[in-house]
CSV table of C-alpha atoms in Angstrom, one decimal:
chain,number,residue,atom,x,y,z
O,1,UNK,CA,90.5,69.1,82.3
O,2,UNK,CA,88.6,71.9,84.3
O,3,UNK,CA,85.3,69.7,84.3
O,4,UNK,CA,87.1,66.8,85.7
O,5,UNK,CA,88.7,69.2,88.1
O,6,UNK,CA,85.3,70.4,88.9
O,7,UNK,CA,84.4,66.8,89.7
O,8,UNK,CA,87.3,66.5,92.0
O,9,UNK,CA,86.5,69.7,94.3
O,10,UNK,CA,82.7,69.1,94.2
O,11,UNK,CA,83.3,65.3,95.7
O,12,UNK,CA,81.0,63.8,93.2
O,13,UNK,CA,83.7,60.6,93.0
O,14,UNK,CA,83.9,58.8,96.0
O,15,UNK,CA,87.4,59.5,97.8
O,16,UNK,CA,88.5,56.5,100.0
O,17,UNK,CA,92.1,55.7,101.2
O,18,UNK,CA,92.3,53.2,98.9
O,19,UNK,CA,94.5,53.7,95.5
O,20,UNK,CA,91.7,51.8,93.8
O,21,UNK,CA,89.3,54.9,94.0
O,22,UNK,CA,87.4,55.0,90.5
O,23,UNK,CA,88.9,58.0,89.5
O,24,UNK,CA,92.5,56.8,89.6
O,25,UNK,CA,90.9,53.5,87.5
O,26,UNK,CA,89.8,56.3,84.9
O,27,UNK,CA,92.0,58.4,84.2
O,28,UNK,CA,95.9,58.1,84.0
O,29,UNK,CA,98.3,59.7,86.0
O,30,UNK,CA,100.0,62.1,83.6
O,31,UNK,CA,96.1,63.3,83.1
O,32,UNK,CA,95.7,63.7,86.9
O,33,UNK,CA,98.9,65.5,87.1
O,34,UNK,CA,97.8,68.1,84.6
O,35,UNK,CA,94.0,68.6,86.6
O,36,UNK,CA,96.3,69.4,89.7
O,37,UNK,CA,98.6,72.1,88.0
O,38,UNK,CA,95.6,74.4,88.1
O,39,UNK,CA,94.9,73.7,92.0
O,40,UNK,CA,96.0,76.4,94.4
O,41,UNK,CA,98.4,75.5,97.3
O,42,UNK,CA,95.9,75.0,100.0
O,43,UNK,CA,93.9,72.5,97.5
O,44,UNK,CA,97.1,70.8,96.5
O,45,UNK,CA,97.7,70.0,100.1
O,46,UNK,CA,94.0,68.9,100.9
O,47,UNK,CA,94.5,66.6,97.8
O,48,UNK,CA,97.6,65.2,99.1
O,49,UNK,CA,95.7,63.6,102.1
O,50,UNK,CA,93.3,61.6,99.8
O,51,UNK,CA,95.3,58.7,99.5
O,52,UNK,CA,99.1,57.6,98.9
O,53,UNK,CA,99.1,57.9,95.2
O,54,UNK,CA,97.2,61.3,95.3
O,55,UNK,CA,99.9,62.4,98.0
O,56,UNK,CA,102.7,61.7,95.2
O,57,UNK,CA,101.1,63.3,92.6
O,58,UNK,CA,99.8,66.3,94.5
O,59,UNK,CA,103.2,67.1,96.0
O,60,UNK,CA,104.9,66.5,92.5
O,61,UNK,CA,107.4,69.5,92.0
O,62,UNK,CA,106.0,69.9,88.6
O,63,UNK,CA,102.7,71.4,90.5
O,64,UNK,CA,104.4,73.7,92.6
O,65,UNK,CA,105.7,76.0,89.7
O,66,UNK,CA,103.9,79.0,91.2
O,67,UNK,CA,103.5,79.6,94.9
O,68,UNK,CA,101.8,82.6,96.7
O,69,UNK,CA,102.2,82.7,100.5
O,70,UNK,CA,100.9,86.1,101.3
O,71,UNK,CA,97.8,84.8,102.9
O,72,UNK,CA,99.9,82.6,104.9
O,73,UNK,CA,102.5,85.5,106.1
O,74,UNK,CA,102.2,85.3,109.7
O,75,UNK,CA,102.9,81.6,109.9
O,76,UNK,CA,105.7,81.1,107.1
O,77,UNK,CA,109.0,80.8,108.8
O,78,UNK,CA,112.7,80.1,107.6
O,79,UNK,CA,112.1,76.3,107.7
O,80,UNK,CA,109.1,76.2,105.4
O,81,UNK,CA,110.7,78.1,103.0
O,82,UNK,CA,113.5,75.6,102.8
O,83,UNK,CA,110.9,72.5,102.9
O,84,UNK,CA,109.2,74.5,99.6
O,85,UNK,CA,112.4,74.7,98.1
O,86,UNK,CA,113.7,71.3,98.7
O,87,UNK,CA,110.1,70.1,97.1
O,88,UNK,CA,110.0,72.2,94.1
O,89,UNK,CA,113.6,72.3,93.2
O,90,UNK,CA,114.3,73.5,89.6
O,91,UNK,CA,110.3,73.5,88.7
O,92,UNK,CA,109.8,76.3,91.0
O,93,UNK,CA,109.4,79.9,88.3
O,94,UNK,CA,107.5,82.1,90.6
O,95,UNK,CA,107.4,82.5,94.6
O,96,UNK,CA,105.7,85.5,96.3
O,97,UNK,CA,106.8,85.8,100.2
O,98,UNK,CA,105.0,89.3,100.1
O,99,UNK,CA,105.0,90.2,103.9
O,100,UNK,CA,106.6,86.8,105.5
O,101,UNK,CA,108.4,88.8,108.3
O,102,UNK,CA,109.9,85.6,109.9
O,103,UNK,CA,112.0,84.7,106.8
O,104,UNK,CA,115.7,85.7,106.6
O,105,UNK,CA,118.8,85.4,104.6
O,106,UNK,CA,119.8,81.6,105.8
O,107,UNK,CA,116.6,80.1,104.3
O,108,UNK,CA,116.9,82.5,101.4
O,109,UNK,CA,120.2,81.1,100.8
O,110,UNK,CA,119.1,77.4,100.7
O,111,UNK,CA,115.7,78.4,98.5
O,112,UNK,CA,118.4,80.1,95.8
O,113,UNK,CA,120.7,76.8,95.9
O,114,UNK,CA,117.5,74.8,95.4
O,115,UNK,CA,115.4,76.7,93.0
O,116,UNK,CA,117.9,78.0,90.1
O,117,UNK,CA,115.4,78.3,87.8
O,118,UNK,CA,113.1,81.1,89.6
O,119,UNK,CA,112.1,83.8,87.6
O,120,UNK,CA,109.8,86.0,89.7
O,121,UNK,CA,110.3,86.6,93.5
O,122,UNK,CA,108.7,88.8,95.8
O,123,UNK,CA,110.1,89.5,99.0
O,124,UNK,CA,108.0,92.8,99.6
O,125,UNK,CA,107.9,93.5,103.2
O,126,UNK,CA,110.6,90.8,104.3
O,127,UNK,CA,112.2,93.2,106.6
O,128,UNK,CA,114.9,90.7,107.9
O,129,UNK,CA,116.5,90.1,104.8
O,130,UNK,CA,119.8,91.8,104.1
O,131,UNK,CA,122.3,91.9,101.1
O,132,UNK,CA,123.4,88.4,102.1
O,133,UNK,CA,120.0,87.4,100.3
O,134,UNK,CA,120.9,89.5,97.0
O,135,UNK,CA,124.4,87.9,97.1
O,136,UNK,CA,122.7,84.3,97.4
O,137,UNK,CA,120.5,85.2,94.0
O,138,UNK,CA,123.1,86.4,92.2
O,139,UNK,CA,125.2,83.1,93.0
O,140,UNK,CA,122.7,80.7,92.2
O,141,UNK,CA,119.8,82.2,90.0
O,142,UNK,CA,120.8,83.8,87.0
O,143,UNK,CA,117.4,83.4,85.2
O,144,UNK,CA,115.8,86.0,87.8
O,145,UNK,CA,113.6,88.8,86.0
O,146,UNK,CA,111.2,90.2,88.3
O,147,UNK,CA,112.3,91.1,92.3
O,148,UNK,CA,110.4,92.8,94.7
O,149,UNK,CA,112.4,94.2,97.3
O,150,UNK,CA,110.0,97.0,98.5
O,151,UNK,CA,110.4,98.1,102.1
O,152,UNK,CA,113.4,95.4,103.0
O,153,UNK,CA,115.0,98.7,104.2
O,154,UNK,CA,118.6,96.6,105.3
O,155,UNK,CA,119.1,96.6,101.4
O,156,UNK,CA,122.0,98.8,100.2
O,157,UNK,CA,124.3,99.2,96.9
O,158,UNK,CA,125.8,96.1,97.9
O,159,UNK,CA,122.8,94.2,96.8
O,160,UNK,CA,122.5,96.0,93.4
O,161,UNK,CA,125.9,95.5,92.6
O,162,UNK,CA,125.6,91.6,93.2
O,163,UNK,CA,122.5,91.6,91.1
O,164,UNK,CA,124.4,93.3,88.5
O,165,UNK,CA,126.8,90.3,88.1
O,166,UNK,CA,124.7,87.6,88.7
O,167,UNK,CA,121.2,88.4,87.3
O,168,UNK,CA,121.7,90.0,83.6
O,169,UNK,CA,118.2,89.1,82.7
O,170,UNK,CA,116.6,91.1,85.2
O,171,UNK,CA,113.5,93.4,83.5
O,172,UNK,CA,111.8,94.9,86.9
O,173,UNK,CA,113.2,95.5,89.9
O,174,UNK,CA,111.4,97.3,92.9
O,175,UNK,CA,113.5,98.8,95.8
O,176,UNK,CA,110.8,101.0,96.9
O,177,UNK,CA,111.8,102.4,100.4
O,178,UNK,CA,115.4,100.9,100.5
O,179,UNK,CA,116.5,104.5,101.3
O,180,UNK,CA,120.3,103.4,101.7
O,181,UNK,CA,120.7,103.2,97.9
O,182,UNK,CA,122.4,105.8,96.0
O,183,UNK,CA,123.5,106.5,92.7
O,184,UNK,CA,126.6,104.2,92.9
O,185,UNK,CA,124.3,101.2,93.2
O,186,UNK,CA,121.8,102.3,90.3
O,187,UNK,CA,124.9,103.0,88.3
O,188,UNK,CA,126.2,99.2,88.7
O,189,UNK,CA,122.8,97.7,88.3
O,190,UNK,CA,121.7,99.6,84.9
O,191,UNK,CA,125.3,98.7,83.3
O,192,UNK,CA,124.9,95.2,83.5
O,193,UNK,CA,121.1,94.7,83.3
O,194,UNK,CA,120.1,96.6,79.9
O,195,UNK,CA,116.8,95.0,79.3
O,196,UNK,CA,115.2,96.5,82.5
O,197,UNK,CA,111.6,97.4,81.8
O,198,UNK,CA,110.6,98.7,85.4
O,199,UNK,CA,112.2,100.1,88.1
O,200,UNK,CA,110.3,101.1,91.4
O,201,UNK,CA,112.5,103.2,93.2
O,202,UNK,CA,109.9,105.3,95.3
O,203,UNK,CA,110.8,106.8,98.7
O,204,UNK,CA,114.6,106.1,97.7
O,205,UNK,CA,115.4,109.6,99.5
O,206,UNK,CA,119.1,109.8,98.5
O,207,UNK,CA,118.6,109.4,94.5
O,208,UNK,CA,119.9,112.3,92.9
O,209,UNK,CA,119.9,113.8,89.1
O,210,UNK,CA,123.0,111.5,88.7
O,211,UNK,CA,121.2,108.2,89.3
O,212,UNK,CA,118.6,109.4,86.9
O,213,UNK,CA,121.1,109.9,84.2
O,214,UNK,CA,122.8,106.8,84.3
O,215,UNK,CA,119.4,105.1,83.9
O,216,UNK,CA,118.6,107.4,80.7
O,217,UNK,CA,121.8,106.3,79.5
O,218,UNK,CA,121.7,102.5,80.0
O,219,UNK,CA,117.8,101.7,80.0
O,220,UNK,CA,116.4,102.0,76.4
O,221,UNK,CA,113.9,99.4,76.9
O,222,UNK,CA,112.2,101.0,80.3
O,223,UNK,CA,108.5,101.5,80.5
O,224,UNK,CA,108.1,101.8,84.3
O,225,UNK,CA,109.5,104.2,86.3
O,226,UNK,CA,108.2,105.4,89.9
O,227,UNK,CA,110.1,108.0,91.6
O,228,UNK,CA,107.5,108.8,94.0
O,229,UNK,CA,108.9,111.2,97.0
O,230,UNK,CA,112.5,111.3,95.4
O,231,UNK,CA,112.5,114.9,96.8
O,232,UNK,CA,116.1,115.3,95.4
O,233,UNK,CA,115.6,115.1,91.6
O,234,UNK,CA,114.8,117.9,89.6
O,235,UNK,CA,114.5,119.0,85.9
O,236,UNK,CA,118.0,118.0,84.8
O,237,UNK,CA,117.6,114.4,85.6
O,238,UNK,CA,114.5,113.6,84.5
O,239,UNK,CA,114.8,115.0,81.0
O,240,UNK,CA,117.4,112.6,80.7
O,241,UNK,CA,115.1,110.4,81.3
O,242,UNK,CA,112.7,111.2,78.9
O,243,UNK,CA,115.8,111.6,75.8
O,244,UNK,CA,117.0,108.0,76.6
O,245,UNK,CA,113.7,106.0,77.2
O,246,UNK,CA,111.4,106.8,74.5
O,247,UNK,CA,109.3,103.6,75.5
O,248,UNK,CA,108.1,104.9,78.8
O,249,UNK,CA,104.6,104.3,79.2
O,250,UNK,CA,104.4,104.7,83.2
O,251,UNK,CA,105.9,107.5,85.1
O,252,UNK,CA,105.2,108.5,88.7
O,253,UNK,CA,107.2,111.6,90.0
O,254,UNK,CA,104.6,112.7,92.9
O,255,UNK,CA,105.9,114.4,95.6
O,256,UNK,CA,109.0,115.7,93.4
O,257,UNK,CA,108.6,119.3,94.3
O,258,UNK,CA,111.2,120.8,92.2
O,259,UNK,CA,110.3,119.9,88.6
O,260,UNK,CA,108.7,122.1,86.5
O,261,UNK,CA,106.9,122.3,82.9
O,262,UNK,CA,110.1,121.3,81.5
O,263,UNK,CA,109.3,117.9,82.4
O,264,UNK,CA,106.3,118.1,80.7
O,265,UNK,CA,107.9,119.4,77.7
O,266,UNK,CA,110.1,116.7,77.4
O,267,UNK,CA,107.9,114.0,77.8
O,268,UNK,CA,105.9,115.5,75.0
O,269,UNK,CA,108.6,115.5,72.7
O,270,UNK,CA,110.2,112.2,73.8
O,271,UNK,CA,107.7,109.6,75.1
O,272,UNK,CA,104.2,109.7,73.1
O,273,UNK,CA,103.5,106.1,74.2
O,274,UNK,CA,103.0,107.6,77.9
O,275,UNK,CA,99.8,106.2,79.6
O,276,UNK,CA,100.0,106.8,83.2
O,277,UNK,CA,101.5,109.9,84.7
O,278,UNK,CA,101.3,110.6,88.7
O,279,UNK,CA,102.6,114.3,89.0
O,280,UNK,CA,100.7,115.0,92.2
O,281,UNK,CA,102.2,117.9,94.7
O,282,UNK,CA,104.2,119.4,91.8
O,283,UNK,CA,103.1,122.7,92.5
O,284,UNK,CA,105.4,124.6,89.7
O,285,UNK,CA,103.4,123.0,86.7
O,286,UNK,CA,101.2,125.1,84.5
O,287,UNK,CA,98.9,124.7,81.7
O,288,UNK,CA,101.4,125.7,79.5
O,289,UNK,CA,103.3,122.4,80.0
O,290,UNK,CA,100.1,120.4,80.0
O,291,UNK,CA,99.1,121.8,76.8
O,292,UNK,CA,102.4,120.4,75.2
O,293,UNK,CA,102.1,117.4,76.9
O,294,UNK,CA,98.2,116.8,75.8
O,295,UNK,CA,99.1,117.6,72.1
O,296,UNK,CA,101.9,114.9,71.9
O,297,UNK,CA,100.8,112.1,74.3
O,298,UNK,CA,97.7,111.0,73.0
O,299,UNK,CA,97.7,107.6,74.7
O,300,UNK,CA,96.9,109.1,78.2
O,301,UNK,CA,94.6,106.9,80.6
O,302,UNK,CA,95.7,107.7,83.8
O,303,UNK,CA,96.6,111.2,85.3
O,304,UNK,CA,97.0,112.1,88.8
O,305,UNK,CA,97.4,115.7,88.9
O,306,UNK,CA,96.5,116.4,92.5
O,307,UNK,CA,97.9,119.5,94.4
O,308,UNK,CA,98.9,120.7,91.0
O,309,UNK,CA,97.7,124.1,92.3
O,310,UNK,CA,98.5,126.3,89.2
O,311,UNK,CA,96.4,124.3,86.5
O,312,UNK,CA,93.2,125.8,85.3
O,313,UNK,CA,90.1,124.7,82.8
O,314,UNK,CA,92.8,125.3,80.2
O,315,UNK,CA,94.4,122.3,81.1
O,316,UNK,CA,90.9,120.3,80.9
O,317,UNK,CA,90.5,121.7,77.7
O,318,UNK,CA,93.5,120.5,76.0
O,319,UNK,CA,93.1,117.0,77.6
O,320,UNK,CA,89.6,116.7,76.3
O,321,UNK,CA,90.6,117.6,72.7
O,322,UNK,CA,93.7,116.0,72.6
O,323,UNK,CA,93.6,112.5,75.1
O,324,UNK,CA,90.5,110.2,73.9
O,325,UNK,CA,91.9,107.5,75.9
O,326,UNK,CA,91.6,109.0,79.5
O,327,UNK,CA,90.0,106.7,82.1
O,328,UNK,CA,91.3,108.4,85.4
O,329,UNK,CA,91.9,112.0,86.3
O,330,UNK,CA,92.6,113.0,89.7
O,331,UNK,CA,92.4,116.9,90.0
O,332,UNK,CA,92.0,117.1,94.1
O,333,UNK,CA,93.0,120.2,95.3
O,334,UNK,CA,93.4,122.1,92.0
O,335,UNK,CA,91.3,125.1,93.3
O,336,UNK,CA,91.2,126.8,89.9
O,337,UNK,CA,89.2,124.3,88.1
O,338,UNK,CA,85.6,125.2,87.2
O,339,UNK,CA,82.5,124.1,86.1
O,340,UNK,CA,83.7,125.1,82.5
O,341,UNK,CA,86.2,122.6,82.6
O,342,UNK,CA,84.6,119.6,83.5
O,343,UNK,CA,82.1,120.9,80.6
O,344,UNK,CA,84.6,120.4,78.4
O,345,UNK,CA,86.0,117.1,79.9
O,346,UNK,CA,82.3,115.8,79.7
O,347,UNK,CA,82.1,116.7,76.2
O,348,UNK,CA,85.5,115.3,74.9
O,349,UNK,CA,86.1,112.4,73.3
O,350,UNK,CA,87.1,110.2,76.3
O,351,UNK,CA,83.7,110.8,78.1
O,352,UNK,CA,81.3,108.7,76.7
O,353,UNK,CA,83.0,105.5,76.7
O,354,UNK,CA,86.5,105.8,78.5
O,355,UNK,CA,86.0,108.0,81.5
O,356,UNK,CA,86.0,105.8,84.6
O,357,UNK,CA,87.0,107.8,87.6
O,358,UNK,CA,87.2,111.7,88.2
O,359,UNK,CA,88.6,112.9,91.5
O,360,UNK,CA,87.4,116.2,92.7
O,361,UNK,CA,88.1,116.6,96.2
O,362,UNK,CA,89.0,120.2,97.7
O,363,UNK,CA,87.7,121.8,94.6
O,364,UNK,CA,85.9,125.0,95.6
O,365,UNK,CA,84.6,126.5,92.5
O,366,UNK,CA,82.7,122.8,91.6
O,367,UNK,CA,79.3,123.0,91.5
O,368,UNK,CA,76.3,120.9,90.8
O,369,UNK,CA,76.4,122.2,87.2
O,370,UNK,CA,79.6,120.1,86.7
O,371,UNK,CA,77.5,117.1,87.7
O,372,UNK,CA,75.2,117.6,84.9
O,373,UNK,CA,78.2,117.8,82.5
O,374,UNK,CA,79.4,114.5,83.7
O,375,UNK,CA,75.8,112.7,83.4
O,376,UNK,CA,76.6,111.4,79.7
O,377,UNK,CA,79.5,109.9,80.8
O,378,UNK,CA,78.2,106.0,80.8
O,379,UNK,CA,81.3,104.4,81.9
O,380,UNK,CA,81.8,106.9,84.7
O,381,UNK,CA,82.1,104.5,88.1
O,382,UNK,CA,83.6,106.6,90.9
O,383,UNK,CA,83.3,110.7,91.9
O,384,UNK,CA,85.2,111.7,94.7
O,385,UNK,CA,83.8,115.1,95.8
O,386,UNK,CA,85.2,115.8,99.5
O,387,UNK,CA,85.0,119.3,100.5
O,388,UNK,CA,83.5,120.7,97.4
O,389,UNK,CA,81.0,123.3,99.3
O,390,UNK,CA,78.9,123.6,96.2
O,391,UNK,CA,77.9,120.3,95.6
O,392,UNK,CA,74.5,119.5,97.0
O,393,UNK,CA,72.5,116.1,97.5
O,394,UNK,CA,70.2,117.3,95.0
O,395,UNK,CA,72.7,117.4,92.6
O,396,UNK,CA,74.0,114.1,93.3
O,397,UNK,CA,71.0,112.7,93.3
O,398,UNK,CA,70.0,113.9,89.8
O,399,UNK,CA,73.4,112.4,88.4
O,400,UNK,CA,72.2,109.1,89.9
O,401,UNK,CA,69.1,109.2,87.8
O,402,UNK,CA,71.6,109.1,84.7
O,403,UNK,CA,74.2,106.8,86.4
O,404,UNK,CA,72.8,104.7,88.6
O,405,UNK,CA,75.5,102.6,89.7
O,406,UNK,CA,78.0,105.2,90.1
O,407,UNK,CA,80.1,105.1,93.7
O,408,UNK,CA,79.9,108.6,94.9
O,409,UNK,CA,81.9,109.6,97.8
O,410,UNK,CA,81.2,113.2,99.3
O,411,UNK,CA,80.5,114.7,102.9
O,412,UNK,CA,78.5,117.7,104.1
O,413,UNK,CA,80.5,119.6,106.9
O,414,UNK,CA,78.4,121.0,109.7
O,415,UNK,CA,77.2,124.4,109.0
O,416,UNK,CA,79.1,125.8,112.3
O,417,UNK,CA,82.0,123.8,113.3
O,418,UNK,CA,82.1,122.6,116.2
O,419,UNK,CA,84.4,124.0,119.3
O,420,UNK,CA,87.8,122.8,119.1
O,421,UNK,CA,88.8,120.0,121.8
O,422,UNK,CA,92.4,120.8,123.4
O,423,UNK,CA,94.9,123.1,122.3
O,424,UNK,CA,94.6,126.6,121.0
O,425,UNK,CA,94.5,125.5,117.2
O,426,UNK,CA,90.9,125.2,115.7
O,427,UNK,CA,89.6,121.7,114.4
O,428,UNK,CA,87.2,121.2,112.1
O,429,UNK,CA,85.1,118.1,112.5
O,430,UNK,CA,85.0,115.6,109.3
O,431,UNK,CA,81.4,114.4,110.4
O,432,UNK,CA,80.3,113.3,107.1
O,433,UNK,CA,77.3,111.8,105.2
O,434,UNK,CA,78.8,109.1,103.0
O,435,UNK,CA,77.0,108.7,99.8
């Protein structure tokens, strides 16, 4: 199939407006239809202009099961979505309208009525839509599994209640930055959608611990949870999540400044499958909590500890011993980290084959010695060293002799900061030499 597709696209067959073209004689329509199923939207539209028979084949609904219109977002209006829904009908399974600002409730109602087998729908950034769209989806699209409503700021609890009534198969929901949502909407959703595996609640600033308690009680299948900048949540709600969601693999609580080591203890005791932990700007966390976490969560692959200002080399020692799968580690603004901690990390089991990214921005105690400790990390692809005043160009050059393909992001501030421009507050120039 792929070989014939290549022949089609490279023009090795002569196309004419005649339906008697060679390829139409050689291949049955069923096989051509199968070949067309591998083409993207643009190529299908081009094929539709070759001949009458190709027009029928290219525009057959079976070829339009997956559509992503992100690249055309500025040109997509409601009528386009309506026409697509009429063309695809029950064939359409996945549709992305991410960033299509011209699409509103009316078009999506028509879409819902025509495409009742839709399973994945992205409306990320479609700011015109309201609760009316979720009512339409609830009424006509019972097979919906993945729904992305991020930045649809008119969405309220009414949408979640509607989805809970008509979309019981929902597995993943993104309502990031839908800041009108409260615990009432979350409660209605999780009680009727027990198969939820992914919840993205970033920027839902009205959510409190009560909402998390509902999630912990009703979402045993939960794998991914994003609560970034949900600033009202505390240990109490998150501990409930840990105790009820033992399959949790990815947790983001960056910017939730109220949490303490109690969360790290709860994760260690209840969530052994944890792979991704983003916990930046949580300044109350210490080595004690990360020790418990590392000793129990051996599958950790990515950790964002930026501005966890109390951690020291002790945390890195524990990670180097107990977390052999670590690939990405951010320690930016962790000002107590020293070369000794990097030495342990560079000699740990993750170093040689796993570690890909390490971020050390604003770690003032880091010197060229740390770069020496990382030279045997053969998988290391990127290192961030902004504002590491003791790192030198010579040290970076030596690192590159061992890791020639590594991306090093650093800059060297001028010795004497330039005078401030305007106002009385001193400003430091971020002139840099990008390496």
